[in-house]
Short mmCIF file of C-alpha atoms in Angstrom, two decimals:
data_model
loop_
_atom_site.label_atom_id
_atom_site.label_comp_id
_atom_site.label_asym_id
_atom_site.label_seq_id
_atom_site.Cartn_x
_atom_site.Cartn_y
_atom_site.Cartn_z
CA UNK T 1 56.48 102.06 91.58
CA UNK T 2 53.82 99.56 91.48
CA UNK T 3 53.64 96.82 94.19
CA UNK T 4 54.52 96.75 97.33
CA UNK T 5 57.33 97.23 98.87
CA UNK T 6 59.77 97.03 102.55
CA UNK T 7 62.50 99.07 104.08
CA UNK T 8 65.04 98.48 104.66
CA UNK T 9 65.92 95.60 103.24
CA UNK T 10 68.51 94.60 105.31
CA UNK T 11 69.06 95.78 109.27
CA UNK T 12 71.05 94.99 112.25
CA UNK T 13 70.69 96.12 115.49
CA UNK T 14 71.40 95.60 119.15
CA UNK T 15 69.46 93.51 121.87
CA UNK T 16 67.09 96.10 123.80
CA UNK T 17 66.84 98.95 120.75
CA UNK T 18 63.37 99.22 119.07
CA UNK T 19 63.01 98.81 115.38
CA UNK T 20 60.28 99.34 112.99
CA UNK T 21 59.80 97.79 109.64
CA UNK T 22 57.85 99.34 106.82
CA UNK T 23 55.82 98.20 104.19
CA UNK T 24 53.88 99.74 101.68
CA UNK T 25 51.37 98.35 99.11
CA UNK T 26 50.14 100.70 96.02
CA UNK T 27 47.21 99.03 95.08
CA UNK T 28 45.06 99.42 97.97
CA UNK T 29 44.43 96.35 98.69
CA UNK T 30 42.36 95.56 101.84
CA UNK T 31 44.37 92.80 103.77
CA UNK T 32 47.88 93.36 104.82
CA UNK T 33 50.24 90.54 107.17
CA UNK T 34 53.69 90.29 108.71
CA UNK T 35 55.35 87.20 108.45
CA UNK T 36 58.51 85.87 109.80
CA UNK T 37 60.63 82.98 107.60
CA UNK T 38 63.34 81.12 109.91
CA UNK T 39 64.81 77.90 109.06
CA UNK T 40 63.41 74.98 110.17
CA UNK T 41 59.95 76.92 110.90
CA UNK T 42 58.88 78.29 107.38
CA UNK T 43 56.33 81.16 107.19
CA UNK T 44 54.49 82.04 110.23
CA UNK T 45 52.48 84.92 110.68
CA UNK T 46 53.27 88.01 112.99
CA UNK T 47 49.82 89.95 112.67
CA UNK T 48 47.35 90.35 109.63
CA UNK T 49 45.12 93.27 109.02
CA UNK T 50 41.80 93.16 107.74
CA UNK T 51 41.47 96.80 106.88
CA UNK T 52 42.54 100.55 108.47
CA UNK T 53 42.45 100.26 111.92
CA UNK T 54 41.67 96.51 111.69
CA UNK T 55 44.04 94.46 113.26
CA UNK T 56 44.81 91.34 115.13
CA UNK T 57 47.70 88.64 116.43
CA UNK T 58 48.74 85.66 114.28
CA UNK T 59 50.94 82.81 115.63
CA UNK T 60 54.25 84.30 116.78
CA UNK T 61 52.86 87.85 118.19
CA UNK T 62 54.60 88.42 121.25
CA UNK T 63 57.58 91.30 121.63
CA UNK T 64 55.62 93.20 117.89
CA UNK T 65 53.36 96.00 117.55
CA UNK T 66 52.08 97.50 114.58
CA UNK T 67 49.64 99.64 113.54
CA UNK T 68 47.54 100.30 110.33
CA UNK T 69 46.26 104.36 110.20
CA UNK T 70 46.51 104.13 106.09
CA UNK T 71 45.32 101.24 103.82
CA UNK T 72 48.59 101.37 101.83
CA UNK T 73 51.25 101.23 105.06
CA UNK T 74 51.57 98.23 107.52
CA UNK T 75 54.52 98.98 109.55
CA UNK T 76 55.61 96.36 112.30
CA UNK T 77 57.68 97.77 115.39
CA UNK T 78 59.58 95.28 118.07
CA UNK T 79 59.57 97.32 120.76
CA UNK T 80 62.91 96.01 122.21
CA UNK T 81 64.65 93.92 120.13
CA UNK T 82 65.98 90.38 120.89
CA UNK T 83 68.41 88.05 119.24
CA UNK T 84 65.98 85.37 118.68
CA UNK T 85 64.18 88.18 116.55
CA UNK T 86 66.95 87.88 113.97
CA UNK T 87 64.99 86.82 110.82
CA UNK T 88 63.78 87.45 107.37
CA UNK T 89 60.74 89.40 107.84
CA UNK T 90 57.85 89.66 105.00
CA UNK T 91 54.88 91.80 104.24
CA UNK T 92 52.11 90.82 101.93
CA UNK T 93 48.95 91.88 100.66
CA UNK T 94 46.13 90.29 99.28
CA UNK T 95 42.82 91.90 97.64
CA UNK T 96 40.18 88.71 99.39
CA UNK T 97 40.27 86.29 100.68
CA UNK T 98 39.88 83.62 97.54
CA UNK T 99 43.01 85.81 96.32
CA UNK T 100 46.42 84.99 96.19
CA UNK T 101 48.96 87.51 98.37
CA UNK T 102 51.29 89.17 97.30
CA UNK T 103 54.89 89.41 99.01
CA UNK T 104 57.27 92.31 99.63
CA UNK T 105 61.27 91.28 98.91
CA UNK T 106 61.94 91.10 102.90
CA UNK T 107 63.78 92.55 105.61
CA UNK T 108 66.51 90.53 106.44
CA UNK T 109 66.84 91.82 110.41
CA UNK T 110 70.30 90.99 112.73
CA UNK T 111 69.87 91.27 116.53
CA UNK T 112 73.61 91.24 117.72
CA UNK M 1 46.57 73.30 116.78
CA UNK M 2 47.37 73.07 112.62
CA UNK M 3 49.21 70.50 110.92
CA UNK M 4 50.47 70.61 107.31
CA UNK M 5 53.18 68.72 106.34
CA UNK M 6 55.49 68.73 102.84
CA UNK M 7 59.05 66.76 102.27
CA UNK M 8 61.64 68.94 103.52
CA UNK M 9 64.20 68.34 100.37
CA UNK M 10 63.58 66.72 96.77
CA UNK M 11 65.99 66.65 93.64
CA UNK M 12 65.36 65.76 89.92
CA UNK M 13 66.99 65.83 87.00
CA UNK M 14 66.84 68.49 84.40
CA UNK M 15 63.69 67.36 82.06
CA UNK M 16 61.94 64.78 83.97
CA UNK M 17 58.98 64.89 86.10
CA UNK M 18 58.54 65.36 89.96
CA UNK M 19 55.74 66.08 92.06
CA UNK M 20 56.10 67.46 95.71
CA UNK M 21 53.16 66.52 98.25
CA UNK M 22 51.38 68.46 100.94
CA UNK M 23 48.98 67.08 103.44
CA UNK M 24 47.07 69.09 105.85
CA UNK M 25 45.32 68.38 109.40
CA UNK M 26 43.55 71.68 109.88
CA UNK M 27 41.23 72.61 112.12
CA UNK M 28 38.79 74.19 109.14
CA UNK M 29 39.54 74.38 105.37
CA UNK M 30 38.92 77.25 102.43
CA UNK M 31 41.68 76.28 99.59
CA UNK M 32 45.32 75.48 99.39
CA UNK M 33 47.63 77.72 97.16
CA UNK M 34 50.83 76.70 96.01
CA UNK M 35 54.15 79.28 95.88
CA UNK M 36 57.39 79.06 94.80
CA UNK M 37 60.18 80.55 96.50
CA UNK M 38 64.00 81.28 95.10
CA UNK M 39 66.43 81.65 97.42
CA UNK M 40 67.04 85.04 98.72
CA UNK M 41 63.75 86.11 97.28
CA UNK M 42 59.90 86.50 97.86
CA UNK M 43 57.21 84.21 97.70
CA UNK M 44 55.42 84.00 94.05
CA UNK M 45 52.04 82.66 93.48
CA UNK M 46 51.64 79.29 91.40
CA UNK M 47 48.35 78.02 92.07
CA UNK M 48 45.18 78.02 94.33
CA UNK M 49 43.00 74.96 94.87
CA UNK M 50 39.51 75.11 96.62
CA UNK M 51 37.53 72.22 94.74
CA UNK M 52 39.01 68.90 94.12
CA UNK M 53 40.45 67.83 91.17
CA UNK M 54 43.94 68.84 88.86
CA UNK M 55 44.56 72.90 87.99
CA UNK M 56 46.56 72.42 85.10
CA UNK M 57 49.11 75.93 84.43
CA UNK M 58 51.63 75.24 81.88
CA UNK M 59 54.14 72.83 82.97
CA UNK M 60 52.59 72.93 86.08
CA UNK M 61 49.68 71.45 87.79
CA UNK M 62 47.98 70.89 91.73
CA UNK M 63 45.89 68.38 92.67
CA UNK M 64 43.51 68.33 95.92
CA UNK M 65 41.27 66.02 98.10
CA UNK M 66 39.65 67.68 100.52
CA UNK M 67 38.57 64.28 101.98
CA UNK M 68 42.24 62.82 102.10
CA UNK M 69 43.35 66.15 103.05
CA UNK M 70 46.12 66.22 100.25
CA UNK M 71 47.43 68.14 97.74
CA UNK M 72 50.40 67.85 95.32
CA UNK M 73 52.39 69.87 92.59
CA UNK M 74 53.77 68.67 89.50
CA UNK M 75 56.48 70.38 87.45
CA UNK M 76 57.11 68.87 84.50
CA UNK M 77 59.86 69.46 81.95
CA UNK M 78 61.68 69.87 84.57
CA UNK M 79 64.26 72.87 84.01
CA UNK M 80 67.55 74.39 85.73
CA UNK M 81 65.70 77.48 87.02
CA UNK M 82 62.94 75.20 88.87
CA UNK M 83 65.20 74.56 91.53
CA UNK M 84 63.57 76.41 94.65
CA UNK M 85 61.44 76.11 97.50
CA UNK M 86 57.65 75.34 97.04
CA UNK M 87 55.61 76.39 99.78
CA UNK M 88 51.75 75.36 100.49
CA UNK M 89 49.59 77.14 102.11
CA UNK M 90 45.86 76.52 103.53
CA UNK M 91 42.77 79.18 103.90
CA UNK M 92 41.22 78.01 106.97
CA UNK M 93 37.29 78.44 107.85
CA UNK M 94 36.25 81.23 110.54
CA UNK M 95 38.48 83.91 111.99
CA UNK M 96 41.33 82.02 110.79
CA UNK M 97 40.15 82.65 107.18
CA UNK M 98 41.70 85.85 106.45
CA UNK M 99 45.16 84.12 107.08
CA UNK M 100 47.37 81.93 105.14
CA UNK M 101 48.98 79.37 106.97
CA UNK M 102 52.02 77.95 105.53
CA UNK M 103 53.96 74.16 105.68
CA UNK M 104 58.00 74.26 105.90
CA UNK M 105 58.64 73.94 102.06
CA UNK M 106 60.04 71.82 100.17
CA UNK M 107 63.49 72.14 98.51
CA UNK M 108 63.54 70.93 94.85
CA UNK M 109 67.07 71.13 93.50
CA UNK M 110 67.06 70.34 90.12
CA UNK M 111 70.70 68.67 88.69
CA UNK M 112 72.28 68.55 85.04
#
């Protein structure tokens, strides 16, 4: 399918485990960004890439990793998982800059 | 640091008119796009301002002054299915331009 898309959709896991997120994008589109949506806070931004290869830190970086070796997947890992983690997580794309992004339908994550 | 700031809940009734404001204190500026958000779901692109004046779309329209540092959106005709969370974002100048940063949303529920 067309578009772009995250799994799983919905996760829970324990304190200390690592998890990785997945998103994928079919239309090749250049910039790709994590975003986290808590109540109270709105979007903020996880990490943005510019390109393969290309990436860098957004507001709320610290305890993620992720990694860009293909254009169409932007996966974002916590390396140990912590309650104040739990979230709705979303990936988007955009084609520029003057260009509106696109979202994936979320990960809804649990850290019990 | 970056400021943007939108009411945090609005209602209307079914047919009339409401707009929801957005002001930004940002460090640089590029444009301000508009989304709409239902609950549960993704983000969807409404509208993307980068030179002032009204962007008229159907039954609804944003506005922007980059010297006041404001933006609004107007629904009118207001309908049942309008009730959701409208999100703006700004494109800021420099490194930051790549990125989308996003105020708290407003919720617009919209009553019989």
């Amino acid at each position: 399918d067309a578009g772009i898309t995250q799994s799983p959709r919905y996760k829970i896991t324990e304190t200390g485990r690592q998890v990785t997120l997945m998103c994928h994008q079919t239309w090749s589109h250049s910039y790709m960004f994590w975003y986290r949506q808590d109540l109270g806070h709105g979007l903020r931004l996880i990490y943005y890439s510019a390109a393969a290869d290309i990436t860098d830190k957004g507001e709320v970086p610290d305890g993620y990793v992720v990694s860009r070796s293909k254009t169409e997947n932007f996966p974002l890992t916590l390396e140990s998982a912590t309650r104040s983690q739990t979230s709705v997580y979303f990936c988007a794309s955009r084609t520029g800059l003057d260009t509106e992004a696109f979202f994936g339908q979320g990960t809804r994550l649990t850290v019990v | 640091g970056q400021n943007i700031d939108q009411p945090t809940e609005m209602t209307a009734t079914e047919g009339a008119i409401v707009q929801i404001n957005c002001t930004y204190q940002t460090s640089g500026f590029n444009g301000l796009f508009w989304y709409q958000q239902h609950a549960g779901e993704a983000p969807t692109f409404l509208s993307y301002n980068v030179l002032d004046g009204l962007e008229e779309k159907g039954r609804f329209s944003s506005f922007l002054s980059r010297s006041k540092g404001y933006s609004y959106l107007l629904l009118k005709e207001l309908q049942m299915k309008d009730s959701a969370s409208y999100l703006c974002a700004v494109r800021l100048t420099g490194a930051g331009s790549y990125q989308l940063t996003f105020g708290k949303g407003t919720k617009l529920s919209v009553i019989p």
